[in-house]
Short mmCIF file of C-alpha atoms in Angstrom, two decimals:
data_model
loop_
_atom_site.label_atom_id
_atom_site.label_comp_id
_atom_site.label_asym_id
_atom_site.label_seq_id
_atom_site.Cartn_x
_atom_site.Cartn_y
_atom_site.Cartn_z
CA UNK A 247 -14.56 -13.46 32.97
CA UNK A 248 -15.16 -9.69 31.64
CA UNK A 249 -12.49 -7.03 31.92
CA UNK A 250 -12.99 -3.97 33.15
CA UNK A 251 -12.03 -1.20 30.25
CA UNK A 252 -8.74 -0.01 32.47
CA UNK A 253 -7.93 -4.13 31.90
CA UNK A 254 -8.90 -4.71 28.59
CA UNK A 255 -6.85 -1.91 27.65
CA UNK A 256 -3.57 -3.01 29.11
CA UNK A 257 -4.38 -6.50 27.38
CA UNK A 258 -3.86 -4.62 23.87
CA UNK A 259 -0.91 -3.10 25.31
CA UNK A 260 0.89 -6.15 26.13
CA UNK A 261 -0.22 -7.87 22.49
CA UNK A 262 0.89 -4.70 20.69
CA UNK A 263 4.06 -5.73 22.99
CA UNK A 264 3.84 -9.39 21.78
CA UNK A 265 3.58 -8.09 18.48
CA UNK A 266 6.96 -5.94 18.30
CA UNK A 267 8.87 -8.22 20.65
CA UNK A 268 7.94 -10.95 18.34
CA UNK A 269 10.08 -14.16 19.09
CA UNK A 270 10.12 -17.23 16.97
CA UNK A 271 7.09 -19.04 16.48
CA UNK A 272 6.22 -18.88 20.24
CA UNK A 273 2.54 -19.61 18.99
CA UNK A 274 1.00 -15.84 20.74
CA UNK A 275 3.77 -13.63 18.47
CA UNK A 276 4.88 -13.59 14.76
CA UNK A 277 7.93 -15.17 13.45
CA UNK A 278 11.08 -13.42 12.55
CA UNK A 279 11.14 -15.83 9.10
CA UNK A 280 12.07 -12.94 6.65
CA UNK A 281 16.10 -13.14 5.78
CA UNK A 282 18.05 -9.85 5.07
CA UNK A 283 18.12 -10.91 1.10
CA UNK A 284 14.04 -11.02 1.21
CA UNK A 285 13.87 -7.65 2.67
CA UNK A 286 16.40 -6.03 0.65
CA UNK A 287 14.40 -7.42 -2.51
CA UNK A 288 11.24 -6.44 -0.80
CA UNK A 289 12.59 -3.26 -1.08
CA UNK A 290 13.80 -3.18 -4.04
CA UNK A 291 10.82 -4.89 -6.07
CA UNK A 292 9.02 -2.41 -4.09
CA UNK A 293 9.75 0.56 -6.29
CA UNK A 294 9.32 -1.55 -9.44
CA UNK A 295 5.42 -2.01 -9.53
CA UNK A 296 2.61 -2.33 -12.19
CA UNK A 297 1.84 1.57 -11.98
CA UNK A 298 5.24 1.96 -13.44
CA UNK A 299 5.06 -0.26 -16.39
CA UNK A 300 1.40 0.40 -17.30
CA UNK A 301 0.69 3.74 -15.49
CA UNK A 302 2.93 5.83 -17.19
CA UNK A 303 1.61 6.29 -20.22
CA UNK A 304 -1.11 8.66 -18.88
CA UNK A 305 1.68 10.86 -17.15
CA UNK A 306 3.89 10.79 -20.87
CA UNK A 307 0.30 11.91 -22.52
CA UNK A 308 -0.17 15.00 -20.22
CA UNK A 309 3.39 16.10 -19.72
CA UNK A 310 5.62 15.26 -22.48
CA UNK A 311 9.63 15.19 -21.94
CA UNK A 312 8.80 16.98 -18.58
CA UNK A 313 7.40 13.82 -17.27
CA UNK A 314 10.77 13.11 -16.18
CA UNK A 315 10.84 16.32 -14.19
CA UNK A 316 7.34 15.12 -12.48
CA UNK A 317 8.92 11.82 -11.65
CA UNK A 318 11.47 13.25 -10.02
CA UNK A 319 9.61 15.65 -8.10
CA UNK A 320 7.40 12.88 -6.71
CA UNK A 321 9.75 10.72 -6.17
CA UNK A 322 12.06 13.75 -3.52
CA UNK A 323 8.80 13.82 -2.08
CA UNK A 324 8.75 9.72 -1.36
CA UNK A 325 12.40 9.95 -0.59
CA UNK A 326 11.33 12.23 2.32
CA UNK A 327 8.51 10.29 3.72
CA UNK A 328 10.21 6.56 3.71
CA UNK A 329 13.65 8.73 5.38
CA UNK A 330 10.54 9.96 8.02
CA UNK A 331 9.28 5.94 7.96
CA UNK A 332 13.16 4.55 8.61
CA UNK A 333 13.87 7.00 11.08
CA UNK A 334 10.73 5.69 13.36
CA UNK A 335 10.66 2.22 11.70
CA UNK A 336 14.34 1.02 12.97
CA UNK A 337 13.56 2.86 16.42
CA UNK A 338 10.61 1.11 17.07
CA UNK A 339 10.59 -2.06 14.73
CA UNK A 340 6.04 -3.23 14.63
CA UNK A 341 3.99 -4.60 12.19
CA UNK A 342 1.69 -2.36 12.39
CA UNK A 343 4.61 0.31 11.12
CA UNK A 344 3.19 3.62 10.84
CA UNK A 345 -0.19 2.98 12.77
CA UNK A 346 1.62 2.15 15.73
CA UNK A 347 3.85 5.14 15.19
CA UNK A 348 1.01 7.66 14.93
CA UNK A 349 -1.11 5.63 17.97
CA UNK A 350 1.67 6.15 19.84
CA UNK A 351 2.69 10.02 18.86
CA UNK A 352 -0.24 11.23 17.92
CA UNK A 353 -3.27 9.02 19.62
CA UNK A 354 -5.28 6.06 19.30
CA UNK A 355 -7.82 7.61 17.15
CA UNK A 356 -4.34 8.57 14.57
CA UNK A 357 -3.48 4.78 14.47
CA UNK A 358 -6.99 3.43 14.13
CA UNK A 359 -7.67 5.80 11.16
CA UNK A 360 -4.42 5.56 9.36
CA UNK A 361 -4.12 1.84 10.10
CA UNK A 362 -7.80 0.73 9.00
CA UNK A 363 -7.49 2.78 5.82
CA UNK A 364 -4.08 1.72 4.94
CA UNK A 365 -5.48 -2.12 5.25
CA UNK A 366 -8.42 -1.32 2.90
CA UNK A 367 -6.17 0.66 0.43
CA UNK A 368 -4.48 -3.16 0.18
CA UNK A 369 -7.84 -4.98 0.01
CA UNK A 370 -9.13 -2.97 -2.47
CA UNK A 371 -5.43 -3.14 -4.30
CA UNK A 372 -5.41 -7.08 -4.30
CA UNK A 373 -8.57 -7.18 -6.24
CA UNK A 374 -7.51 -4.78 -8.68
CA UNK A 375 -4.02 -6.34 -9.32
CA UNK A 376 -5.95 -9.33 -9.09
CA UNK A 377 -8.23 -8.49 -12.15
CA UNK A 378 -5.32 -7.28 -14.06
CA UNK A 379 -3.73 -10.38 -14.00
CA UNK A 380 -6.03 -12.14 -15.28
CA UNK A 381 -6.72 -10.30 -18.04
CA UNK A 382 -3.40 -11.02 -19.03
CA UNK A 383 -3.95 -14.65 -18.85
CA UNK A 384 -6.84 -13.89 -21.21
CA UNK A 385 -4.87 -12.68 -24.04
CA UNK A 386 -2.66 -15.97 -23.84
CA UNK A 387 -5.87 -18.09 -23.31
CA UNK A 388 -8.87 -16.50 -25.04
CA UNK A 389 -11.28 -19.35 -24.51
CA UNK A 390 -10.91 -18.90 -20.50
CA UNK A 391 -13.05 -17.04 -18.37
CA UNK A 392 -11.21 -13.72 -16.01
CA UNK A 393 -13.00 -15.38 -12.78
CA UNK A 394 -10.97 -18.47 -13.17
CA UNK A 395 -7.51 -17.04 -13.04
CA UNK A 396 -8.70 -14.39 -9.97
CA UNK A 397 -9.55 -17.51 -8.20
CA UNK A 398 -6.20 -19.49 -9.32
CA UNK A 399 -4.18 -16.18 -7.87
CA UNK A 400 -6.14 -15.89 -4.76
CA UNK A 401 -5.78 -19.48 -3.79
CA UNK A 402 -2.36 -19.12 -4.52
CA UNK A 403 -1.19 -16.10 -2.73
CA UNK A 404 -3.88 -16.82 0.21
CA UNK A 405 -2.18 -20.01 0.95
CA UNK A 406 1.25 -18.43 0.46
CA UNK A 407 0.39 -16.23 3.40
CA UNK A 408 -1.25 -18.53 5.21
CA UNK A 409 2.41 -20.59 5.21
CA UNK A 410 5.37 -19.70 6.98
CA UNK A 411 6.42 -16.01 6.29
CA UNK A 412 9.53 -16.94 4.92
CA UNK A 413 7.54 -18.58 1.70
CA UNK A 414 5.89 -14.79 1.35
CA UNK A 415 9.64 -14.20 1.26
CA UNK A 416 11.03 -16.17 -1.29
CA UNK A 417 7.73 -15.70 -3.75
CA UNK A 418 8.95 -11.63 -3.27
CA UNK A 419 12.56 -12.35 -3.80
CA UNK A 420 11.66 -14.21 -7.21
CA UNK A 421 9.33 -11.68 -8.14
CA UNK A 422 11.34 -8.64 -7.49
CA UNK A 423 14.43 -10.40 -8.78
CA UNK A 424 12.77 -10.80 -12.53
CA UNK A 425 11.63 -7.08 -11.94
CA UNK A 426 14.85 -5.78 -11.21
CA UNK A 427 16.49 -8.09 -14.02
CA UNK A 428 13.70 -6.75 -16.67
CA UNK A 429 13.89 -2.75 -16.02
CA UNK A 430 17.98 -3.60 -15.63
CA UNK A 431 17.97 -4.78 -19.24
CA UNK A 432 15.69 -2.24 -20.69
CA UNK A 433 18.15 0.74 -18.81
CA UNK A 434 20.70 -0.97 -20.63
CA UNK A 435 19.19 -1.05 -23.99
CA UNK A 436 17.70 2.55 -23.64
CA UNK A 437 21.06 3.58 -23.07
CA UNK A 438 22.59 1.62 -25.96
CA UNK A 439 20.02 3.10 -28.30
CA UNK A 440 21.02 6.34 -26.87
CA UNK A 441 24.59 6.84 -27.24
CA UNK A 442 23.81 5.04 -30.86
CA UNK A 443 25.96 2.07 -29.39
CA UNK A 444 23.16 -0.45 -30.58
CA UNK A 445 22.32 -1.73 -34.17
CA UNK A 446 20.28 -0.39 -36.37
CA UNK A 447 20.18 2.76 -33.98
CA UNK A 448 21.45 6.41 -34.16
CA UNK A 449 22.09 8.72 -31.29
CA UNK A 450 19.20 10.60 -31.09
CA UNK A 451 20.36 13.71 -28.96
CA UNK A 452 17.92 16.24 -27.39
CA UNK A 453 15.89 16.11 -30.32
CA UNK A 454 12.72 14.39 -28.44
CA UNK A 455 13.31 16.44 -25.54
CA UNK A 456 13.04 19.26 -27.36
CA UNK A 457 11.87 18.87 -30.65
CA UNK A 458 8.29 17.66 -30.58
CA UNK A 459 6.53 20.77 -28.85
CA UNK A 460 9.30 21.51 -26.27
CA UNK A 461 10.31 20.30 -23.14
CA UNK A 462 6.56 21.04 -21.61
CA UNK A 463 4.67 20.53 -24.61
CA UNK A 464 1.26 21.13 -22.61
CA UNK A 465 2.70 24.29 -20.48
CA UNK A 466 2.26 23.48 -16.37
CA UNK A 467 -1.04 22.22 -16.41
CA UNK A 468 0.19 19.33 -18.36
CA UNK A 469 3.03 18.85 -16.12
CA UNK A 470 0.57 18.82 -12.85
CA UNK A 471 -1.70 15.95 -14.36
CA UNK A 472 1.94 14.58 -14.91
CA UNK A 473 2.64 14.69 -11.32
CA UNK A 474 -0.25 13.37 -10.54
CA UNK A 475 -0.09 10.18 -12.15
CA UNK A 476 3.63 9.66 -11.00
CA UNK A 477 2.90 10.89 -7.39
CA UNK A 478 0.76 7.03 -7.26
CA UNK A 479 3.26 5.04 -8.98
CA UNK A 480 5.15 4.95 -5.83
CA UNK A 481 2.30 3.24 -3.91
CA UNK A 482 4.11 0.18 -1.87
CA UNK A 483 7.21 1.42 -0.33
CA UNK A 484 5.66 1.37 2.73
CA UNK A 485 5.74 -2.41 2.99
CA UNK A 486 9.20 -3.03 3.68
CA UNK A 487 8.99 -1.29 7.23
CA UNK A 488 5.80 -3.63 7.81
CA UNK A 489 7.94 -6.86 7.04
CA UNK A 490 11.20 -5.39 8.50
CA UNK A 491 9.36 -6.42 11.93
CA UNK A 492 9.80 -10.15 11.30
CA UNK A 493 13.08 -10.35 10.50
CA UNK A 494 15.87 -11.40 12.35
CA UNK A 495 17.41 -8.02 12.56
CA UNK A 496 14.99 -5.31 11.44
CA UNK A 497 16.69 -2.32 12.48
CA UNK A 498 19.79 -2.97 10.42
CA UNK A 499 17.00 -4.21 7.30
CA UNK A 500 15.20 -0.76 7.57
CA UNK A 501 18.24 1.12 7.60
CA UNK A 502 19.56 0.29 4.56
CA UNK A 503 16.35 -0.17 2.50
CA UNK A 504 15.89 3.80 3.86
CA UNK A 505 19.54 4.64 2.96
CA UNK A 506 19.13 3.32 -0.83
CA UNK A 507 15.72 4.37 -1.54
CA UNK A 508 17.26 7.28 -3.31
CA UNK A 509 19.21 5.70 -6.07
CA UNK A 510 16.36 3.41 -6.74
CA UNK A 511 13.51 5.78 -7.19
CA UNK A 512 16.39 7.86 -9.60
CA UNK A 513 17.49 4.69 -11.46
CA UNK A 514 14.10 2.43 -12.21
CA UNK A 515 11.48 5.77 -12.73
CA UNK A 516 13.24 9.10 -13.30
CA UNK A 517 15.88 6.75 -15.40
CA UNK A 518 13.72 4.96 -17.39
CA UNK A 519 11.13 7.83 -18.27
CA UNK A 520 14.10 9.47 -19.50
CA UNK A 521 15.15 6.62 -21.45
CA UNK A 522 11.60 6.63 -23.15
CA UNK A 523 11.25 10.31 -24.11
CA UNK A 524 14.38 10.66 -25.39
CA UNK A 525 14.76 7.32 -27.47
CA UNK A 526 11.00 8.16 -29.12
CA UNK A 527 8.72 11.25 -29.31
CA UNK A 528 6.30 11.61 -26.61
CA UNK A 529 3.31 11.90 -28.56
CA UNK A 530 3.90 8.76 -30.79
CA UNK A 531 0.83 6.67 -31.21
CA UNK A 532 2.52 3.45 -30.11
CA UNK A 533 3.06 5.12 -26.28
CA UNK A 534 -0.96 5.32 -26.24
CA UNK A 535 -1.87 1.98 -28.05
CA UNK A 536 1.55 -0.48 -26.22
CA UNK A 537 2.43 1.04 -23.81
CA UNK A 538 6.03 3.45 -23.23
CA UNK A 539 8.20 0.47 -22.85
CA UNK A 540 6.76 -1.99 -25.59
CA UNK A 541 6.99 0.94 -27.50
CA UNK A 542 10.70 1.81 -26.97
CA UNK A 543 11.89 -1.95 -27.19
CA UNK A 544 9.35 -2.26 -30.66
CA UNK A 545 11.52 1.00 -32.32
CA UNK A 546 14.65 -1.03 -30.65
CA UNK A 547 13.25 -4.11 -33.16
CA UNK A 548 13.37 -6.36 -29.81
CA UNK A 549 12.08 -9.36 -30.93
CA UNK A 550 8.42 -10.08 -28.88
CA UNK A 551 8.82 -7.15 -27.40
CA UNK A 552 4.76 -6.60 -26.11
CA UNK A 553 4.83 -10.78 -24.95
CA UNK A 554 7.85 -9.99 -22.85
CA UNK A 555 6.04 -6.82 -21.37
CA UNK A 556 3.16 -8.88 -20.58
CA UNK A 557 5.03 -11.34 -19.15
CA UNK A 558 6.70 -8.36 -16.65
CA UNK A 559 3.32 -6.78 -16.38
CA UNK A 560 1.72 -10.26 -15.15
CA UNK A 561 5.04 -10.75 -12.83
CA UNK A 562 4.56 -6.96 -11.19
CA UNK A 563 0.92 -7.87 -10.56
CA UNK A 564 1.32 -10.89 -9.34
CA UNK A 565 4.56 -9.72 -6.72
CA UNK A 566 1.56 -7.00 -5.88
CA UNK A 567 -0.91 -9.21 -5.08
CA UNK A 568 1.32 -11.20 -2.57
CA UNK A 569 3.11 -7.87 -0.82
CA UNK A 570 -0.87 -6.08 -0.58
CA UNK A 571 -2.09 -9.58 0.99
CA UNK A 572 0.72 -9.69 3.11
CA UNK A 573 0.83 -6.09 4.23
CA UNK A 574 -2.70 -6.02 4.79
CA UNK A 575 -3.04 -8.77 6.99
CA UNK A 576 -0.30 -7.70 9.08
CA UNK A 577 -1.83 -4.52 9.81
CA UNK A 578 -5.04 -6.29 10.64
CA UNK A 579 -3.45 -7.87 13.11
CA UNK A 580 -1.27 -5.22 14.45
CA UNK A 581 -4.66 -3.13 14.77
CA UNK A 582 -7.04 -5.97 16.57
CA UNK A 583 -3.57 -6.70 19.07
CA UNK A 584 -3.82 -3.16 20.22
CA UNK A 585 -7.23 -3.82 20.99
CA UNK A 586 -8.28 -1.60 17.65
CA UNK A 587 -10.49 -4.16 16.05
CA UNK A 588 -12.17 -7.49 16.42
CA UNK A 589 -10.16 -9.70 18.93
CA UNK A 590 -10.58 -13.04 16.98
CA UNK A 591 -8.04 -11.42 14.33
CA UNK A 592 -5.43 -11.06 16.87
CA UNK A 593 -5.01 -15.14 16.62
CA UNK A 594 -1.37 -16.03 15.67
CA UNK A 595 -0.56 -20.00 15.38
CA UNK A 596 2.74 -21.30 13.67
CA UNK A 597 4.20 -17.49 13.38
CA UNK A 598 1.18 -16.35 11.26
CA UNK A 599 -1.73 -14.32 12.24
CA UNK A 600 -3.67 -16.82 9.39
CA UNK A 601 -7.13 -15.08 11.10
CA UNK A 602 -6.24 -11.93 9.57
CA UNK A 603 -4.65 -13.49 6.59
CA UNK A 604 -8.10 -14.96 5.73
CA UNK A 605 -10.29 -11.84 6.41
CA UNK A 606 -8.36 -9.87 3.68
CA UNK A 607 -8.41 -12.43 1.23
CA UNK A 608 -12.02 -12.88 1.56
CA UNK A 609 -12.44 -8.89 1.20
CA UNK A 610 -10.26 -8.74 -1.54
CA UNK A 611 -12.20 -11.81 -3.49
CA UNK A 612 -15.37 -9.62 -2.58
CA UNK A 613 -14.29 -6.47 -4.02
CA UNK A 614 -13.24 -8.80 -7.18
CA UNK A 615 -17.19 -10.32 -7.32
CA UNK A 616 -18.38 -6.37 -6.95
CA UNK A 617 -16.68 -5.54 -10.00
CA UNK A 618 -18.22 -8.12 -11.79
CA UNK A 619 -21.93 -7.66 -10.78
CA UNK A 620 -21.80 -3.54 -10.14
CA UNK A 621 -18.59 -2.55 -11.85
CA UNK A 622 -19.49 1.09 -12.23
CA UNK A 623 -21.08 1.41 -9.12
CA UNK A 624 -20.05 -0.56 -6.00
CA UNK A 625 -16.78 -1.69 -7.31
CA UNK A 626 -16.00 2.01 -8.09
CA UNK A 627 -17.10 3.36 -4.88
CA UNK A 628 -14.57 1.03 -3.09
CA UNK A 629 -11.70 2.07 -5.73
CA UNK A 630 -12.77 6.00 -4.89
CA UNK A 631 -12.82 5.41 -1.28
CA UNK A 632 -9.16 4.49 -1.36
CA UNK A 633 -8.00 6.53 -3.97
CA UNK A 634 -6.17 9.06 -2.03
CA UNK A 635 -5.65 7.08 0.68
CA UNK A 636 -1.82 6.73 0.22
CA UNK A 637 -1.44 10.77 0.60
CA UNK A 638 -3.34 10.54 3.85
CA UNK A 639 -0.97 7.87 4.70
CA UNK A 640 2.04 10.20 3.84
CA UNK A 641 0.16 12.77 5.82
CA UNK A 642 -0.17 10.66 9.17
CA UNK A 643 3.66 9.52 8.83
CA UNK A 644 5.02 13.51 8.99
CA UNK A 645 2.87 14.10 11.45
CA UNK A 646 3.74 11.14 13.41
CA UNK A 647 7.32 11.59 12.44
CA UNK A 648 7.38 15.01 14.22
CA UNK A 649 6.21 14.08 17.33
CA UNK A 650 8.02 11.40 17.57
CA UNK A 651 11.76 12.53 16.65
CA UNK A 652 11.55 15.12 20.11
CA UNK A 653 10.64 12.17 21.93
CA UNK A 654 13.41 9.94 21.01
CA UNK A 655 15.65 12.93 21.22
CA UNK A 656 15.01 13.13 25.06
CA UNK A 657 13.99 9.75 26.09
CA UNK A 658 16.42 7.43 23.86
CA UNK A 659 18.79 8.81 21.44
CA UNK A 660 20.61 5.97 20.78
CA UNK A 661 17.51 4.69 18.83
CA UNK A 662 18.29 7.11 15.58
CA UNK A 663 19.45 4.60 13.90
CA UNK A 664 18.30 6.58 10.60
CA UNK A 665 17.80 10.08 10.88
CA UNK A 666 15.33 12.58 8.94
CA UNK A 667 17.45 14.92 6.71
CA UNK A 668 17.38 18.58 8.00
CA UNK A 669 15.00 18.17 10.79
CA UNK A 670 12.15 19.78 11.33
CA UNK A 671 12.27 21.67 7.92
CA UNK A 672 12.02 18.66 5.37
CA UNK A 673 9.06 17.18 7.57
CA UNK A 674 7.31 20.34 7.16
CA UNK A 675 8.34 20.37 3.31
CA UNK A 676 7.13 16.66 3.26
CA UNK A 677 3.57 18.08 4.58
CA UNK A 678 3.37 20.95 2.50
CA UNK A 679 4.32 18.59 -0.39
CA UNK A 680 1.61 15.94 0.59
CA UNK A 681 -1.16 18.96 0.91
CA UNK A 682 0.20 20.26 -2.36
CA UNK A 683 -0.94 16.91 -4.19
CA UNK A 684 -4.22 17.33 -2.72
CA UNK A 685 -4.83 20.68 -3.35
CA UNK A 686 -4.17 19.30 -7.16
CA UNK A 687 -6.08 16.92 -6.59
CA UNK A 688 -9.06 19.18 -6.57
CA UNK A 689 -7.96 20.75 -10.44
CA UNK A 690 -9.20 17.41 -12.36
CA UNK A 691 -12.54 15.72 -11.86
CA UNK A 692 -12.21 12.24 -11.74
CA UNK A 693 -9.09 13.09 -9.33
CA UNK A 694 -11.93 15.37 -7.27
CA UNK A 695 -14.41 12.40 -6.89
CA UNK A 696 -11.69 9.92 -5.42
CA UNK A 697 -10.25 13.19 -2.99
CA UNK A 698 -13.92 13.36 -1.44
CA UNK A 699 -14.60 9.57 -1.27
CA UNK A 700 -11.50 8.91 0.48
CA UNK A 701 -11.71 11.88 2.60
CA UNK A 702 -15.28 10.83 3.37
CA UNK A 703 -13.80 7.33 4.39
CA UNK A 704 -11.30 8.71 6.57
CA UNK A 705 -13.60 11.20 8.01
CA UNK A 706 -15.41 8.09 9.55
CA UNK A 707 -12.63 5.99 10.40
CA UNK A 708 -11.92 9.44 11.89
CA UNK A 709 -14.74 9.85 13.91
CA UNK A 710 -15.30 5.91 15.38
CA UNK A 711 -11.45 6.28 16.48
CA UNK A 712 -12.30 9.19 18.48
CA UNK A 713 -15.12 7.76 19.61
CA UNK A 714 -12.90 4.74 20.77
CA UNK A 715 -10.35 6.73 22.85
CA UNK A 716 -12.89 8.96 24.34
CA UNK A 717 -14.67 5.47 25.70
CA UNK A 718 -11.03 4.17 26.34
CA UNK A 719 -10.03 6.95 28.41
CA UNK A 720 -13.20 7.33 30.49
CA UNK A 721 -13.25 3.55 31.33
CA UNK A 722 -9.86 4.43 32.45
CA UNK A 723 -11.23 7.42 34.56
CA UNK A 724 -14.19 5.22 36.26
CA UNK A 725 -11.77 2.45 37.61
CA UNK A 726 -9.91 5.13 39.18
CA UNK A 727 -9.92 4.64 43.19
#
């Protein structure tokens, strides 16, 4: 029987109900599998990711000792946008997370475009983390082939997903656990070395900080690229809020991953880039050629120090792979529920829209044969498209977040669970922050390219979703009596 558009809509309206409301493996919703430990190591492992470990180098190159002061600036900025998340996140617990909240604040066409993108940010993500990881298994295994171990993950993590979510669970808790444990010892160390506390070590004062060109040994344009590269270190917070909705208490998981986001982001990066500029000199050749932290722990004479930084490396990948799989296929199916993409994704059996689960792995094992056969080309085209796509993600969530808080404020108040800091102003400091990065953006070439792909991208994810709402709403109109 076909539905008239006035009926198909209110169809997505009660799945996007189904979706929030979800209740046990009733075989139409998603399970509530994820314990209060799994999120609060979600969240945690969240802010430890490869971009941090590998990443930084790049951002010690351009700033110097004041990479420490771009870290921190980023990361107020991040603090403000997961405080914006949490607020709307524990009022209105949804797997779809921000899409929903900008759908339903903003319009369809806001939770279409920020929804779709935000799933092929993650595609395009798993792939990448994907081939990273296996060239670390290369290095241990020279005689092995990269394609093998992409497959090995993929069939791993696809079938992880494809489980219960409570096994996408415990592989995060184990993951972010070692993590946590591995930047926990190096803090420890750093500090040791520090304070002169350790052997073989002296205290080495401000002398790094200041002594090897100054505090901004590159002036402010070094400290922008700085920024820069730190600003997309924190890609990945956002998937707590997505997994918060199958738990068995979500509200009370948001709020606290929300309420301790700020000693984390202060502890693991502005911590441990502090650690690493003042325990060596910026500009030392084994920051470029190891990395920051093989390099502190090979002046600490920590025996195997670059093996046990693979090993963390291949760990942070791997915990990458399985949250972007996860977080992607969630969305998918958040977005085809609502009636915002095809309707054979919307499938949910045993607590797990598998459906969706499937479609991103294939994409991602795509994007992984694209770099392969047309790495400069297609491959790099996808990796533009979704370069920025994070900052309009940011972008959508103020936005969303703005709207939304006046509404609760009238209509139900007793849903702040978490509220924004010093609302409206630190919204509007969160957008002028976000446009600030993209403005910046523009300064630096390769940075330019991946602003105009991705703002190409969004402009027609943009334009279909308005195209959508316009059909939506005159469907609605004709049925009228």
């Amino acid at each position: 029987m076909n539905r008239t558009p006035s009926s198909a809509a209110a169809a997505a309206r009660e799945q996007a109900d189904a979706v929030q409301g979800a209740g046990p493996d009733s075989g139409s919703t998603l399970s509530n599998g994820l314990k209060q430990r799994h999120l609060s190591m979600i969240a945690l492992g969240g802010v430890i990711g490869a971009g941090l470990f590998v990443g930084s180098r790049e951002g010690i190159a351009a700033a110097g000792p004041s990479i420490v002061l771009a870290y921190a600036v980023s990361g107020a900025l991040v603090m403000l946008v997961m405080r914006m998340l949490g607020e709307m996140a524990a009022a209105n617990p949804a797997s779809g997370s921000f899409s929903v909240h900008a759908e339903r604040s903003i319009g369809s066409w806001a939770g279409f475009t920020v929804g779709w993108m935000f799933a092929a940010l993650l595609c395009v993500a798993v792939a990448a983390e994907a081939l990273g990881a296996a060239d670390v298994m290369v290095q241990w295994f020279p005689g092995s082939q990269p394609w093998m171990w992409v497959l090995l993950f993929m069939v791993i993590f696809t079938g992880t997903n494809l489980a219960a979510v409570s096994n996408f669970g415990e592989f995060e808790f184990w993951f972010a656990a070692l993590k946590v444990a591995a930047i926990g010892i190096f803090l420890v160390l750093g500090l040791l070395a520090i304070f002169g506390v350790l052997p073989g070590t002296h205290a080495p004062g401000t002398s790094h900080l200041t002594g090897d060109g100054g505090f901004l040994p590159k002036g402010l344009n070094g400290l922008m690229v700085g920024l820069l590269a730190s600003v997309f270190a924190y890609g990945g917070l956002e998937t707590v809020t997505i997994a918060a909705a199958e738990s068995k208490d979500p509200v009370r998981g948001v709020a606290r991953a929300v309420r301790t986001a700020m000693w984390r982001i202060a502890l693991f990066y502005v911590g441990s880039m502090a650690i690493i500029v003042t325990v060596i000199p910026w500009n030392d050749s084994s920051i470029a050629k190891s990395g920051p932290y093989v390099a502190v722990l090979d002046y600490l004479k920590i025996p195997a120090a670059g093996q046990i930084m693979n090993v963390v490396i291949l760990v942070a990948l791997l915990s990458a792979m399985n949250a972007n799989l996860y977080g992607s296929s969630r969305m998918a199916f958040s977005l085809t529920a609502r009636g915002q993409g095809p309707a054979f994704l919307a499938k949910v059996s045993g607590g797990v829209p598998r459906r969706a689960v499937l479609m991103c792995s294939a994409f991602g094992f795509v994007a992984v044969l694209l770099s392969f056969l047309w790495p400069d080309t297609v491959f790099q085209w996808l990796l533009n498209m979704v370069g920025a796509a994070v900052l309009v993600v940011w972008g959508f969530i103020a936005a969303a977040q703005l709207r939304m808080r006046r509404t609760l404020e009238r209509e139900a108040p007793e849903k702040l669970v978490v509220k924004m800091w010093a609302f409206p102003v630190l919204t509007w400091v969160a957008l002028a922050g976000v446009a600030a990065v993209l403005l910046l953006m523009l300064r630096d070439e390769n940075q330019r390219i991946q602003l105009l792909f991705t703002g190409g991208f969004g402009l027609v994810l943009t334009v279909i979703g308005l195209v959508r709402q316009r059909s939506l709403s005159s469907g609605r109109d004709l049925t009228k009596p």
